[in-house]
Short mmCIF file of C-alpha atoms in Angstrom, two decimals:
data_model
loop_
_atom_site.label_atom_id
_atom_site.label_comp_id
_atom_site.label_asym_id
_atom_site.label_seq_id
_atom_site.Cartn_x
_atom_site.Cartn_y
_atom_site.Cartn_z
CA MET A 1 32.79 1.25 -9.11
CA ASP A 2 35.96 -0.76 -9.82
CA GLN A 3 36.68 -1.15 -6.10
CA LEU A 4 33.06 -2.07 -5.46
CA LYS A 5 33.11 -4.76 -8.15
CA LYS A 6 36.38 -6.11 -6.79
CA HIS A 7 34.88 -6.38 -3.31
CA LEU A 8 31.65 -8.06 -4.45
CA LEU A 9 33.38 -10.49 -6.79
CA GLY A 10 35.64 -11.45 -3.89
CA SER A 11 32.72 -11.96 -1.49
CA LEU A 12 30.62 -15.05 -0.81
CA THR A 13 27.84 -13.65 -3.00
CA SER A 14 30.08 -13.25 -6.06
CA ARG A 15 28.20 -15.84 -8.16
CA HIS A 16 24.90 -14.23 -7.20
CA TRP A 17 26.12 -10.79 -8.28
CA GLU A 18 27.46 -12.13 -11.55
CA THR A 19 23.92 -13.25 -12.36
CA ILE A 20 22.24 -10.02 -11.26
CA GLY A 21 24.86 -7.59 -12.57
CA ILE A 22 27.00 -5.19 -10.53
CA ARG A 23 25.45 -1.92 -11.68
CA PRO A 24 22.71 0.45 -10.47
CA HIS A 25 19.29 -1.24 -10.50
CA HIS A 26 16.02 0.71 -10.38
CA GLY A 27 12.51 -0.53 -9.70
CA ILE A 28 9.26 -0.59 -7.81
CA CYS A 29 7.71 -2.40 -4.87
CA ILE A 30 4.05 -3.37 -5.07
CA PRO A 31 2.04 -6.15 -3.43
CA LEU A 32 0.57 -8.50 -6.00
CA PHE A 33 -2.81 -8.19 -4.30
CA SER A 34 -2.88 -4.46 -5.14
CA LEU A 35 -2.78 -4.99 -8.90
CA HIS A 36 -5.79 -5.57 -11.11
CA SER A 37 -6.45 -5.82 -14.81
CA GLN A 38 -9.39 -6.44 -17.12
CA ASN A 39 -8.73 -10.17 -16.75
CA SER A 40 -8.21 -10.47 -12.99
CA SER A 41 -10.81 -11.67 -10.51
CA GLY A 42 -11.05 -9.22 -7.64
CA ILE A 43 -7.39 -9.28 -6.63
CA GLY A 44 -4.02 -9.08 -8.37
CA GLU A 45 -3.11 -12.36 -10.05
CA PHE A 46 0.09 -14.01 -11.26
CA THR A 47 -1.10 -13.47 -14.81
CA ASP A 48 -1.31 -9.69 -14.29
CA LEU A 49 2.44 -9.42 -13.83
CA PRO A 50 3.47 -9.58 -17.53
CA LEU A 51 1.64 -6.27 -18.08
CA LEU A 52 3.68 -4.70 -15.28
CA ILE A 53 6.90 -6.29 -16.55
CA ASP A 54 6.36 -4.82 -20.03
CA TRP A 55 5.75 -1.40 -18.51
CA CYS A 56 8.86 -1.58 -16.33
CA GLN A 57 10.97 -2.42 -19.36
CA LYS A 58 9.41 0.50 -21.22
CA VAL A 59 10.10 3.14 -18.55
CA GLY A 60 13.57 1.89 -17.59
CA PHE A 61 12.93 -0.11 -14.41
CA ASP A 62 14.57 -3.51 -14.07
CA VAL A 63 13.28 -4.66 -10.64
CA ILE A 64 9.81 -5.58 -9.37
CA GLN A 65 9.68 -6.29 -5.64
CA LEU A 66 6.66 -8.26 -4.41
CA LEU A 67 5.49 -9.00 -0.88
CA PRO A 68 5.26 -12.68 0.18
CA LEU A 69 2.86 -14.77 -1.92
CA ASN A 70 2.39 -17.69 0.47
CA GLU A 71 -1.05 -18.82 1.53
CA CYS A 72 -2.44 -17.28 4.70
CA HIS A 73 -5.25 -18.32 7.00
CA ALA A 74 -8.69 -17.17 5.88
CA ASN A 75 -9.04 -14.72 8.76
CA ASP A 76 -5.61 -13.10 8.33
CA ALA A 77 -4.66 -11.02 5.29
CA SER A 78 -1.08 -10.34 6.36
CA PRO A 79 1.34 -11.85 3.82
CA TYR A 80 3.91 -12.08 6.64
CA ASN A 81 1.82 -14.54 8.64
CA ALA A 82 1.62 -17.47 6.23
CA LEU A 83 0.37 -20.98 6.99
CA SER A 84 3.06 -22.47 4.73
CA SER A 85 6.58 -21.43 3.82
CA CYS A 86 6.16 -23.02 0.38
CA ALA A 87 2.50 -23.12 -0.68
CA LEU A 88 1.36 -20.20 -2.82
CA ASP A 89 -1.99 -18.57 -2.12
CA PHE A 90 -4.72 -19.77 -4.48
CA VAL A 91 -6.29 -16.28 -4.49
CA TYR A 92 -3.50 -15.19 -6.87
CA LEU A 93 -4.34 -17.78 -9.54
CA GLY A 94 -5.24 -16.19 -12.87
CA LEU A 95 -8.54 -17.98 -13.43
CA LYS A 96 -9.05 -16.89 -17.02
CA GLU A 97 -5.73 -18.38 -18.06
CA LEU A 98 -6.16 -21.80 -16.46
CA PRO A 99 -5.86 -24.71 -18.91
CA TYR A 100 -9.17 -25.90 -20.45
CA VAL A 101 -11.16 -23.20 -18.64
CA GLN A 102 -12.83 -21.90 -21.80
CA GLU A 103 -13.73 -25.36 -23.07
CA ASP A 104 -16.57 -25.89 -20.61
CA GLN A 105 -19.60 -23.60 -20.82
CA GLU A 106 -20.45 -23.84 -17.11
CA THR A 107 -16.90 -23.03 -16.04
CA ALA A 108 -16.60 -20.17 -18.53
CA ALA A 109 -19.90 -18.75 -17.28
CA LEU A 110 -18.65 -18.85 -13.68
CA LEU A 111 -15.77 -16.58 -14.65
CA LYS A 112 -18.22 -13.79 -15.43
CA THR A 113 -19.43 -13.76 -11.83
CA PHE A 114 -16.10 -12.20 -10.83
CA ASP A 115 -16.88 -9.05 -12.83
CA LYS A 116 -18.62 -7.67 -9.73
CA TYR A 117 -15.19 -7.05 -8.18
CA LYS A 118 -13.91 -4.77 -10.93
CA ASN A 119 -15.00 -1.56 -9.21
CA TYR A 120 -14.25 -2.51 -5.60
CA PRO A 121 -12.02 0.24 -4.11
CA ARG A 122 -10.38 -2.23 -1.72
CA ILE A 123 -9.87 -5.98 -1.55
CA ASN A 124 -12.59 -8.00 0.13
CA TYR A 125 -10.66 -11.14 1.07
CA ASP A 126 -13.62 -13.00 2.59
CA GLU A 127 -15.74 -12.77 -0.56
CA ILE A 128 -12.87 -13.37 -2.98
CA ARG A 129 -11.57 -16.42 -1.11
CA LYS A 130 -15.05 -17.93 -0.96
CA ASP A 131 -15.77 -17.36 -4.65
CA LYS A 132 -12.35 -18.51 -5.85
CA LEU A 133 -12.47 -21.60 -3.67
CA ASP A 134 -15.87 -22.48 -5.09
CA PHE A 135 -14.66 -21.95 -8.65
CA LEU A 136 -11.45 -23.95 -8.19
CA THR A 137 -13.33 -26.80 -6.54
CA LYS A 138 -15.62 -27.10 -9.57
CA TYR A 139 -12.64 -26.72 -11.89
CA THR A 140 -10.75 -29.55 -10.14
CA ASP A 141 -13.77 -31.84 -10.25
CA LYS A 142 -14.01 -31.35 -14.00
CA PHE A 143 -10.38 -31.33 -15.08
CA PHE A 144 -8.18 -33.10 -12.53
CA GLU A 145 -8.03 -36.31 -14.54
CA ARG A 146 -6.52 -34.39 -17.45
CA PHE A 147 -3.62 -33.32 -15.24
CA GLU A 148 -3.22 -36.42 -13.11
CA LYS A 149 -1.03 -38.47 -15.41
CA THR A 150 0.78 -35.69 -17.26
CA GLU A 151 4.53 -35.66 -16.93
CA ALA A 152 4.56 -32.05 -15.70
CA PHE A 153 2.10 -32.70 -12.86
CA THR A 154 3.63 -35.98 -11.68
CA LYS A 155 7.12 -34.46 -11.78
CA PHE A 156 5.97 -31.46 -9.72
CA ILE A 157 4.47 -33.67 -7.02
CA ARG A 158 7.47 -36.01 -7.02
CA GLN A 159 10.00 -33.19 -6.68
CA ASN A 160 8.10 -31.20 -4.05
CA ASN A 161 7.47 -33.26 -0.92
CA TRP A 162 6.08 -30.20 0.83
CA VAL A 163 2.93 -30.34 -1.34
CA LYS A 164 1.57 -33.44 0.38
CA GLU A 165 2.42 -32.00 3.80
CA TYR A 166 0.46 -28.90 2.83
CA ALA A 167 -2.47 -30.99 1.57
CA ALA A 168 -2.51 -33.09 4.76
CA TYR A 169 -2.48 -29.98 6.95
CA LYS A 170 -5.35 -28.39 5.01
CA ILE A 171 -7.43 -31.59 5.16
CA LEU A 172 -6.80 -31.92 8.90
CA LYS A 173 -7.79 -28.29 9.39
CA GLN A 174 -11.12 -29.03 7.74
CA ILE A 175 -11.69 -32.21 9.74
CA HIS A 176 -10.97 -30.44 13.04
CA LYS A 177 -13.05 -27.37 12.19
CA LEU A 178 -10.08 -24.99 11.88
CA LYS A 179 -8.76 -25.72 15.37
CA SER A 180 -5.03 -25.39 16.00
CA TRP A 181 -2.89 -28.48 15.37
CA LYS A 182 -2.26 -28.56 19.13
CA GLU A 183 -5.82 -29.84 19.53
CA TRP A 184 -5.49 -32.62 16.95
CA PRO A 185 -4.85 -36.30 17.81
CA ALA A 186 -1.21 -37.08 18.51
CA GLU A 187 -0.98 -39.86 15.90
CA ILE A 188 -2.27 -39.45 12.35
CA ASN A 189 -1.82 -41.96 9.54
CA LEU A 190 -1.32 -39.95 6.37
CA ASP A 191 -1.94 -42.88 4.02
CA GLU A 192 -5.35 -43.46 5.60
CA LEU A 193 -6.06 -39.72 5.58
CA PHE A 194 -5.32 -39.40 1.87
CA HIS A 195 -7.32 -42.55 1.05
CA LYS A 196 -10.41 -41.20 2.84
CA HIS A 197 -10.02 -37.68 1.41
CA LYS A 198 -8.75 -38.40 -2.08
CA ASN A 199 -10.67 -35.55 -3.72
CA ASP A 200 -9.27 -33.01 -1.25
CA LEU A 201 -5.76 -34.33 -1.84
CA HIS A 202 -6.25 -33.89 -5.59
CA PHE A 203 -7.58 -30.37 -5.08
CA TYR A 204 -4.70 -29.10 -2.95
CA CYS A 205 -2.04 -30.71 -5.14
CA LEU A 206 -3.57 -29.32 -8.31
CA ILE A 207 -3.93 -25.72 -7.13
CA GLN A 208 -0.27 -25.67 -6.06
CA PHE A 209 0.80 -27.11 -9.40
CA LEU A 210 -1.22 -24.48 -11.26
CA ALA A 211 0.04 -21.64 -9.04
CA TYR A 212 3.66 -22.63 -9.56
CA LEU A 213 3.08 -23.13 -13.27
CA GLN A 214 1.74 -19.59 -13.65
CA MET A 215 4.37 -17.91 -11.47
CA ALA A 216 7.24 -19.84 -13.08
CA LYS A 217 6.04 -18.58 -16.46
CA VAL A 218 6.10 -15.05 -15.05
CA LYS A 219 9.73 -15.48 -13.98
CA THR A 220 10.69 -16.79 -17.42
CA TYR A 221 8.94 -13.85 -19.06
CA ALA A 222 10.63 -11.36 -16.72
CA SER A 223 14.03 -12.89 -17.50
CA GLU A 224 13.40 -12.50 -21.22
CA LYS A 225 12.50 -8.84 -20.71
CA GLY A 226 15.52 -8.11 -18.50
CA VAL A 227 13.41 -7.46 -15.39
CA LEU A 228 14.40 -8.97 -12.04
CA LEU A 229 11.73 -10.31 -9.67
CA LYS A 230 12.47 -9.79 -6.00
CA GLY A 231 10.61 -12.00 -3.53
CA ASP A 232 10.21 -11.56 0.19
CA VAL A 233 11.08 -14.11 2.89
CA PRO A 234 9.64 -13.51 6.37
CA LEU A 235 11.97 -14.59 9.17
CA SER A 236 9.57 -17.18 10.54
CA ILE A 237 6.10 -18.66 10.05
CA ASN A 238 2.66 -18.70 11.63
CA PRO A 239 2.73 -20.95 14.75
CA ASP A 240 -0.38 -22.73 13.43
CA SER A 241 1.21 -23.74 10.14
CA VAL A 242 2.19 -26.68 7.98
CA ASP A 243 5.83 -26.11 8.85
CA VAL A 244 5.49 -26.05 12.62
CA TYR A 245 3.14 -29.05 12.60
CA PHE A 246 5.42 -31.27 10.52
CA HIS A 247 8.81 -29.86 11.58
CA ARG A 248 8.43 -29.00 15.26
CA ASP A 249 11.99 -30.03 15.99
CA VAL A 250 13.45 -27.02 14.15
CA PHE A 251 11.34 -24.53 16.13
CA ASP A 252 11.62 -23.46 19.77
CA LEU A 253 8.06 -23.51 21.06
CA ASN A 254 9.02 -21.95 24.40
CA TYR A 255 9.25 -18.44 22.99
CA VAL A 256 7.72 -16.21 20.32
CA ILE A 257 9.45 -13.43 18.40
CA GLY A 258 8.80 -9.73 18.90
CA ILE A 259 10.59 -6.45 19.47
CA PRO A 260 11.38 -4.71 22.77
CA PRO A 261 9.88 -1.37 23.82
CA ASP A 262 11.70 1.54 22.13
CA ASP A 263 11.24 5.16 21.10
CA PHE A 264 8.95 4.20 18.22
CA ASN A 265 6.90 1.58 20.07
CA LEU A 266 6.61 2.27 23.76
CA TYR A 267 5.18 -1.14 24.58
CA GLY A 268 7.19 -3.21 22.15
CA ASP A 269 5.48 -5.67 19.83
CA LYS A 270 4.72 -9.37 19.90
CA TRP A 271 4.62 -11.05 16.47
CA GLY A 272 3.83 -14.51 17.75
CA PHE A 273 6.18 -16.53 15.53
CA TYR A 274 8.16 -19.29 17.18
CA LEU A 275 11.92 -18.98 17.37
CA PHE A 276 14.13 -21.28 15.34
CA ASN A 277 16.10 -24.01 17.03
CA TRP A 278 19.31 -23.21 15.19
CA GLN A 279 21.14 -26.20 16.64
CA LYS A 280 18.54 -28.61 15.27
CA LEU A 281 18.56 -26.81 11.95
CA LYS A 282 22.31 -27.18 11.79
CA GLU A 283 22.13 -30.88 12.64
CA SER A 284 19.74 -31.39 9.71
CA ASN A 285 22.10 -29.47 7.41
CA PHE A 286 19.48 -26.71 7.31
CA SER A 287 17.15 -28.87 5.21
CA TRP A 288 14.08 -26.76 6.11
CA TRP A 289 15.72 -23.58 4.84
CA LYS A 290 17.11 -25.32 1.77
CA THR A 291 13.66 -26.55 0.80
CA ARG A 292 12.22 -23.09 1.29
CA LEU A 293 14.91 -21.44 -0.83
CA SER A 294 14.75 -24.12 -3.51
CA VAL A 295 11.05 -23.37 -3.95
CA LEU A 296 11.79 -19.63 -4.18
CA SER A 297 14.34 -20.19 -6.93
CA ASN A 298 11.54 -21.17 -9.30
CA LEU A 299 9.80 -17.84 -8.76
CA TYR A 300 12.34 -15.05 -8.28
CA HIS A 301 15.83 -13.80 -9.11
CA MET A 302 16.55 -12.48 -5.61
CA TYR A 303 14.77 -12.04 -2.30
CA ARG A 304 14.37 -9.71 0.66
CA VAL A 305 15.37 -11.16 4.03
CA ASP A 306 12.78 -9.76 6.41
CA HIS A 307 14.05 -8.75 9.88
CA ALA A 308 17.59 -9.79 8.97
CA VAL A 309 18.82 -8.97 12.48
CA GLY A 310 16.83 -12.02 13.62
CA PHE A 311 19.56 -14.21 12.15
CA PHE A 312 21.92 -12.69 14.75
CA ARG A 313 19.62 -12.47 17.76
CA VAL A 314 15.90 -12.22 18.49
CA TRP A 315 13.73 -10.62 21.14
CA ALA A 316 12.22 -13.78 22.67
CA ILE A 317 8.98 -13.52 24.63
CA PRO A 318 7.25 -16.30 26.62
CA PRO A 319 4.02 -16.99 24.67
CA HIS A 320 1.68 -15.68 27.38
CA GLU A 321 3.70 -12.63 28.42
CA LYS A 322 3.84 -9.03 27.21
CA PRO A 323 6.73 -7.86 24.96
CA SER A 324 8.40 -6.08 27.87
CA PHE A 325 8.97 -9.46 29.55
CA GLY A 326 11.15 -10.66 26.70
CA GLN A 327 14.90 -11.00 26.41
CA PHE A 328 17.44 -11.18 23.65
CA LEU A 329 18.51 -14.69 22.71
CA PRO A 330 21.19 -15.91 22.62
CA LYS A 331 21.87 -14.25 25.96
CA ASP A 332 25.60 -13.91 25.31
CA GLN A 333 25.99 -10.84 23.08
CA HIS A 334 29.47 -11.95 22.10
CA THR A 335 27.97 -14.82 20.11
CA TRP A 336 25.60 -12.71 18.01
CA GLU A 337 27.98 -11.66 15.29
CA ASN A 338 29.30 -15.15 14.57
CA LEU A 339 25.82 -16.65 14.71
CA GLY A 340 24.48 -14.12 12.21
CA ARG A 341 27.45 -14.56 9.91
CA GLU A 342 27.03 -18.34 9.99
CA ASN A 343 23.28 -18.19 9.33
CA LEU A 344 23.60 -15.73 6.47
CA ARG A 345 26.36 -17.84 4.94
CA MET A 346 23.91 -20.72 5.04
CA LEU A 347 21.40 -18.68 3.00
CA ILE A 348 24.09 -17.76 0.49
CA ASP A 349 25.38 -21.31 0.11
CA SER A 350 21.89 -22.81 -0.15
CA SER A 351 20.61 -20.86 -3.12
CA ALA A 352 21.68 -19.07 -6.30
CA LEU A 353 19.27 -16.25 -5.42
CA LEU A 354 20.82 -13.01 -4.18
CA PRO A 355 19.66 -12.17 -0.62
CA LEU A 356 18.94 -8.51 0.20
CA ALA A 357 18.48 -7.48 3.82
CA GLU A 358 15.80 -5.52 5.64
CA ASP A 359 17.99 -4.18 8.44
CA LEU A 360 15.79 -1.39 9.81
CA GLY A 361 15.20 -0.47 13.43
CA PHE A 362 17.67 -0.67 16.30
CA ILE A 363 20.44 -2.78 14.82
CA PRO A 364 23.78 -3.70 16.49
CA SER A 365 26.50 -1.85 14.59
CA PHE A 366 28.42 -5.01 13.67
CA VAL A 367 25.45 -6.23 11.56
CA TYR A 368 26.23 -3.63 8.90
CA GLY A 369 29.83 -4.79 8.67
CA VAL A 370 28.79 -8.44 8.31
CA LEU A 371 26.33 -7.58 5.53
CA ARG A 372 29.00 -5.63 3.66
CA ASP A 373 31.57 -8.40 4.06
CA LEU A 374 29.12 -10.94 2.64
CA GLY A 375 28.00 -8.68 -0.22
CA ILE A 376 24.42 -8.37 1.05
CA CYS A 377 22.67 -5.05 0.53
CA GLY A 378 21.03 -3.41 3.53
CA THR A 379 18.13 -0.95 3.32
CA LYS A 380 18.32 2.85 3.50
CA VAL A 381 14.99 4.64 4.07
CA LEU A 382 15.74 8.17 2.95
CA ARG A 383 13.75 9.98 5.63
CA TRP A 384 15.57 8.12 8.43
CA GLU A 385 19.12 8.49 7.16
CA GLN A 386 21.40 11.02 8.77
CA LYS A 387 24.11 10.80 6.11
CA PRO A 388 24.02 12.69 2.80
CA LEU A 389 23.35 10.59 -0.29
CA LYS A 390 26.94 10.81 -1.46
CA GLU A 391 28.03 9.00 1.71
CA PHE A 392 25.60 6.07 1.46
CA GLU A 393 27.10 2.59 1.60
CA PRO A 394 26.93 1.40 -2.06
CA ILE A 395 26.04 -2.17 -1.07
CA SER A 396 22.53 -1.05 -0.17
CA ILE A 397 18.99 -0.28 -1.33
CA THR A 398 17.70 3.29 -1.26
CA THR A 399 13.96 3.84 -0.80
CA VAL A 400 11.80 6.78 0.27
CA SER A 401 9.17 4.62 2.03
CA THR A 402 8.20 1.01 2.71
CA HIS A 403 4.97 -0.99 2.83
CA ASP A 404 4.99 -0.49 6.63
CA THR A 405 5.45 3.30 6.62
CA GLU A 406 3.38 6.27 5.67
CA THR A 407 3.63 7.25 2.03
CA LEU A 408 5.76 10.28 1.27
CA ARG A 409 2.58 12.35 0.86
CA GLN A 410 1.23 11.33 4.28
CA TRP A 411 4.57 11.75 6.02
CA TRP A 412 5.26 15.19 4.59
CA LYS A 413 1.86 16.50 5.63
CA ARG A 414 1.51 14.99 9.09
CA THR A 415 4.95 14.86 10.64
CA ASN A 416 5.61 17.78 12.95
CA SER A 417 9.36 17.37 13.29
CA GLU A 418 10.87 14.84 10.86
CA ALA A 419 9.70 16.34 7.57
CA PRO A 420 10.76 19.93 8.36
CA ARG A 421 14.15 18.70 9.57
CA PHE A 422 14.52 16.57 6.45
CA ALA A 423 13.54 19.51 4.22
CA ALA A 424 16.05 21.80 5.91
CA SER A 425 18.88 19.31 5.46
CA TRP A 426 18.08 19.08 1.74
CA GLY A 427 17.72 22.84 1.28
CA LEU A 428 13.97 22.54 0.64
CA LYS A 429 11.22 24.90 1.72
CA TYR A 430 8.75 23.27 4.12
CA ASP A 431 5.18 24.53 4.53
CA GLY A 432 3.39 21.18 4.86
CA LEU A 433 2.62 21.00 1.15
CA LEU A 434 4.46 18.38 -0.88
CA THR A 435 4.62 20.03 -4.28
CA PRO A 436 5.28 18.04 -7.46
CA GLU A 437 8.67 19.75 -7.70
CA ILE A 438 9.72 18.67 -4.20
CA ARG A 439 8.40 15.14 -4.73
CA LYS A 440 10.26 14.88 -8.02
CA LYS A 441 13.51 16.09 -6.47
CA ILE A 442 13.27 13.57 -3.61
CA LEU A 443 12.56 10.67 -5.97
CA LYS A 444 15.23 11.72 -8.44
CA ASP A 445 17.84 12.05 -5.71
CA ALA A 446 16.78 8.69 -4.29
CA HIS A 447 17.37 7.08 -7.69
CA HIS A 448 20.85 8.57 -7.89
CA SER A 449 22.25 7.78 -4.47
CA ARG A 450 25.39 5.63 -4.24
CA SER A 451 23.27 2.54 -3.62
CA LEU A 452 23.28 -0.33 -6.10
CA PHE A 453 19.49 -0.70 -5.76
CA HIS A 454 16.88 2.05 -5.89
CA ILE A 455 13.38 0.68 -5.23
CA ASN A 456 10.30 2.69 -4.29
CA LEU A 457 6.63 1.92 -3.76
CA LEU A 458 4.73 2.23 -7.03
CA PRO A 459 2.20 4.65 -5.43
CA GLU A 460 5.02 7.17 -4.90
CA TYR A 461 5.13 7.69 -8.68
CA LEU A 462 1.39 7.49 -9.24
CA ALA A 463 0.90 10.30 -6.71
CA PHE A 464 1.95 12.87 -9.33
CA PHE A 465 -1.35 12.31 -11.14
CA ASP A 466 -4.72 12.71 -9.40
CA GLU A 467 -6.40 10.31 -11.81
CA LEU A 468 -4.05 7.49 -10.71
CA VAL A 469 -4.48 7.76 -6.93
CA HIS A 470 -7.29 7.68 -4.41
CA PRO A 471 -8.40 11.17 -3.24
CA ASN A 472 -7.71 10.35 0.41
CA PRO A 473 -3.95 9.83 1.02
CA ASP A 474 -4.78 7.32 3.76
CA ASP A 475 -6.19 4.99 1.10
CA GLU A 476 -2.74 4.73 -0.48
CA ARG A 477 -1.10 3.22 2.60
CA ILE A 478 -0.50 -0.54 2.53
CA ASN A 479 -0.07 -1.39 6.22
CA THR A 480 0.08 0.27 9.62
CA PRO A 481 2.13 -1.98 11.95
CA GLY A 482 0.69 -2.71 15.37
CA THR A 483 -2.90 -2.14 14.26
CA VAL A 484 -5.72 -4.49 13.34
CA SER A 485 -7.78 -2.96 10.55
CA THR A 486 -9.50 -3.87 7.30
CA LEU A 487 -7.40 -1.10 5.76
CA ASN A 488 -4.23 -3.16 6.26
CA TRP A 489 -3.20 -5.27 3.25
CA SER A 490 -6.29 -4.28 1.24
CA TYR A 491 -4.83 -1.42 -0.84
CA ARG A 492 -5.85 -1.61 -4.49
CA LEU A 493 -4.56 0.54 -7.35
CA LYS A 494 -7.17 3.06 -8.41
CA GLN A 495 -6.80 2.26 -12.10
CA PRO A 496 -6.44 -1.12 -13.80
CA LEU A 497 -3.02 -1.93 -15.19
CA GLU A 498 -4.16 -1.37 -18.78
CA GLN A 499 -4.85 2.31 -17.99
CA MET A 500 -1.94 2.86 -15.63
CA THR A 501 0.66 1.42 -17.99
CA ALA A 502 -0.68 3.48 -20.92
CA HIS A 503 -0.45 6.78 -19.01
CA ALA A 504 1.94 8.86 -21.14
CA GLY A 505 2.60 11.43 -18.42
CA LEU A 506 3.65 8.74 -15.95
CA ILE A 507 5.98 7.13 -18.49
CA ASP A 508 7.65 10.46 -19.30
CA LEU A 509 7.96 11.38 -15.61
CA ILE A 510 9.72 8.15 -14.64
CA ARG A 511 12.08 8.34 -17.58
CA GLU A 512 12.96 11.88 -16.51
CA ILE A 513 13.52 10.80 -12.89
CA LEU A 514 15.86 8.02 -14.01
CA LYS A 515 17.98 10.28 -16.21
CA THR A 516 21.46 10.85 -14.86
CA PRO A 517 21.61 14.40 -13.40
#
C-alpha cells in the first residue's frame, strides 16, 4: 500500500485521490430509475437516494454508482443516448418534496394520482413522462413567479448558460413536431423565440433548477454520511441533441461511433453518436468538456468514463453504412497513445472529480499503462479475468457483473463454457446451480481483491433472498446490448427501499461479505 500511495500521490490525479482517499472502497451500482420508495412517483427519484445512502453507511458501503441522469428523448429510455450533456431528466424529480407543493390543494391532490404506479413491476416511461410533464406544467404555472426573482434561481440561470440552450432546443423541438434539427430553418433568433414562448422558457429553466437543487442536496447529504457518489459520463451524445445543434464545430458529422465485428459481436455495432473533432475542441481549450465536467461537479464525487478507449481511437462508420465498413480513426496507430494520454489529461485538469475508466472489450495494451500512469482505475469484470485476484492491478475496480451483462445468476445457469471454466479455476464445483455458498464466496472474494474499488450491482446481493428479487432471473437484468426491447432500462427493484433497507438478513450478509478474511 505504501508504494501504491507513493505512485498515486505522484500522479496527475494526486489531488483527486487526496479527496477520495487511497484505501479500499466498497459499494453498489444501481440505476436511479430502478429505485422506488413510498414517496416516489413511478420511477426512482433524486429524493429516494438519502434512504439508500443511509443504508450504505449502515452496512459498510461507501460508494453508490449511478447510470447517467441526463434527459433522453421520449421514445428512447437508454441513459447513454441523452439529448443533453448537462440537462437532468425531469422524470427523476421528487414531486412530493418540491417547494410549495403541499400548499395548494389541487397540486397536492394531483400527487395522489401517481399512487397507481406503486405496484408496477417495471417502469412504464411513456405513462410516467406524460403524467410528470402534466404535473410539472401545472406546478410551473402556479409557482414560477415565486422562484423567478429569488437569488438562488437567478444565480443558477446566470452561471449555467447551457440551460437556455436546452430550453431553446426543447421549444424548437415542439415547434417542429419533434423533427431532427437538420430539418429546422438555418437561422433562428433566440431572443424572438424566447419572447414568443416565454412560458415554455420558464418551464424548462425551472425544472432544471429544481432537478439540480434536489441532486445537489443529495451530494451534500452523501458527503456528510461519508458515501461517495459516482456518476457516469458517456463518451458522446445523441446526434439529435442540444449539444450537436449548438456546438456542431466540435463534432465530426461525417462519421458515427461503433465497434468492429469481433468474437462477441459478429456484425459489430453502430451506436450512432458523432465523433469528436478533437482539433476544434483543443482550439476552444476544451470548453465543451469543461462545461460538462463543471456541471457534474455539483452532483458527484467521481465519475465513470464510458468507453474510455474512445479517447485514444474510435471505430468510425459512415452514417449510412454497416459497422463492418468502419475504420479506426486516427488512421495512424502510432498516434493513439499520445492522443489518449492528452485527452485524459484534459479530463483530469478540467475537474476535481476523480475519473474512473470503463476499459472493457478489445483494448490496445498500451491503454492500461496510460491509465496506471495517470492514476485512473480501469475495470476488472471477474468472470472475464484470466489472472488470479492476488495479481490484479490495484489501480482498478473489481466487479462480478455490469449493467450490460447477465447477472451472476443468469450467467452461472446459462453459460455452457465460461462458468464451468471459471468454477474450475476457483476450485468450485459446477453443476449449473449457483448455491448461496458459491455466490457468497464469489462476492466475498471480489470485495477482497487487490483493487482499490469493489463495486457490484445491487441485485447481486438481493439475490440471496427470494423476497427481494423477481422470480424470473431475466427480470433482474438491466440491459441487453444490441437489442431493442421494453425490458431494457426498465428494471425495478421488487421491494420499495423502506423494506429493502430494513431487511436484517441482507444487512448481516453484506457486513459478513465485507469482513476481512
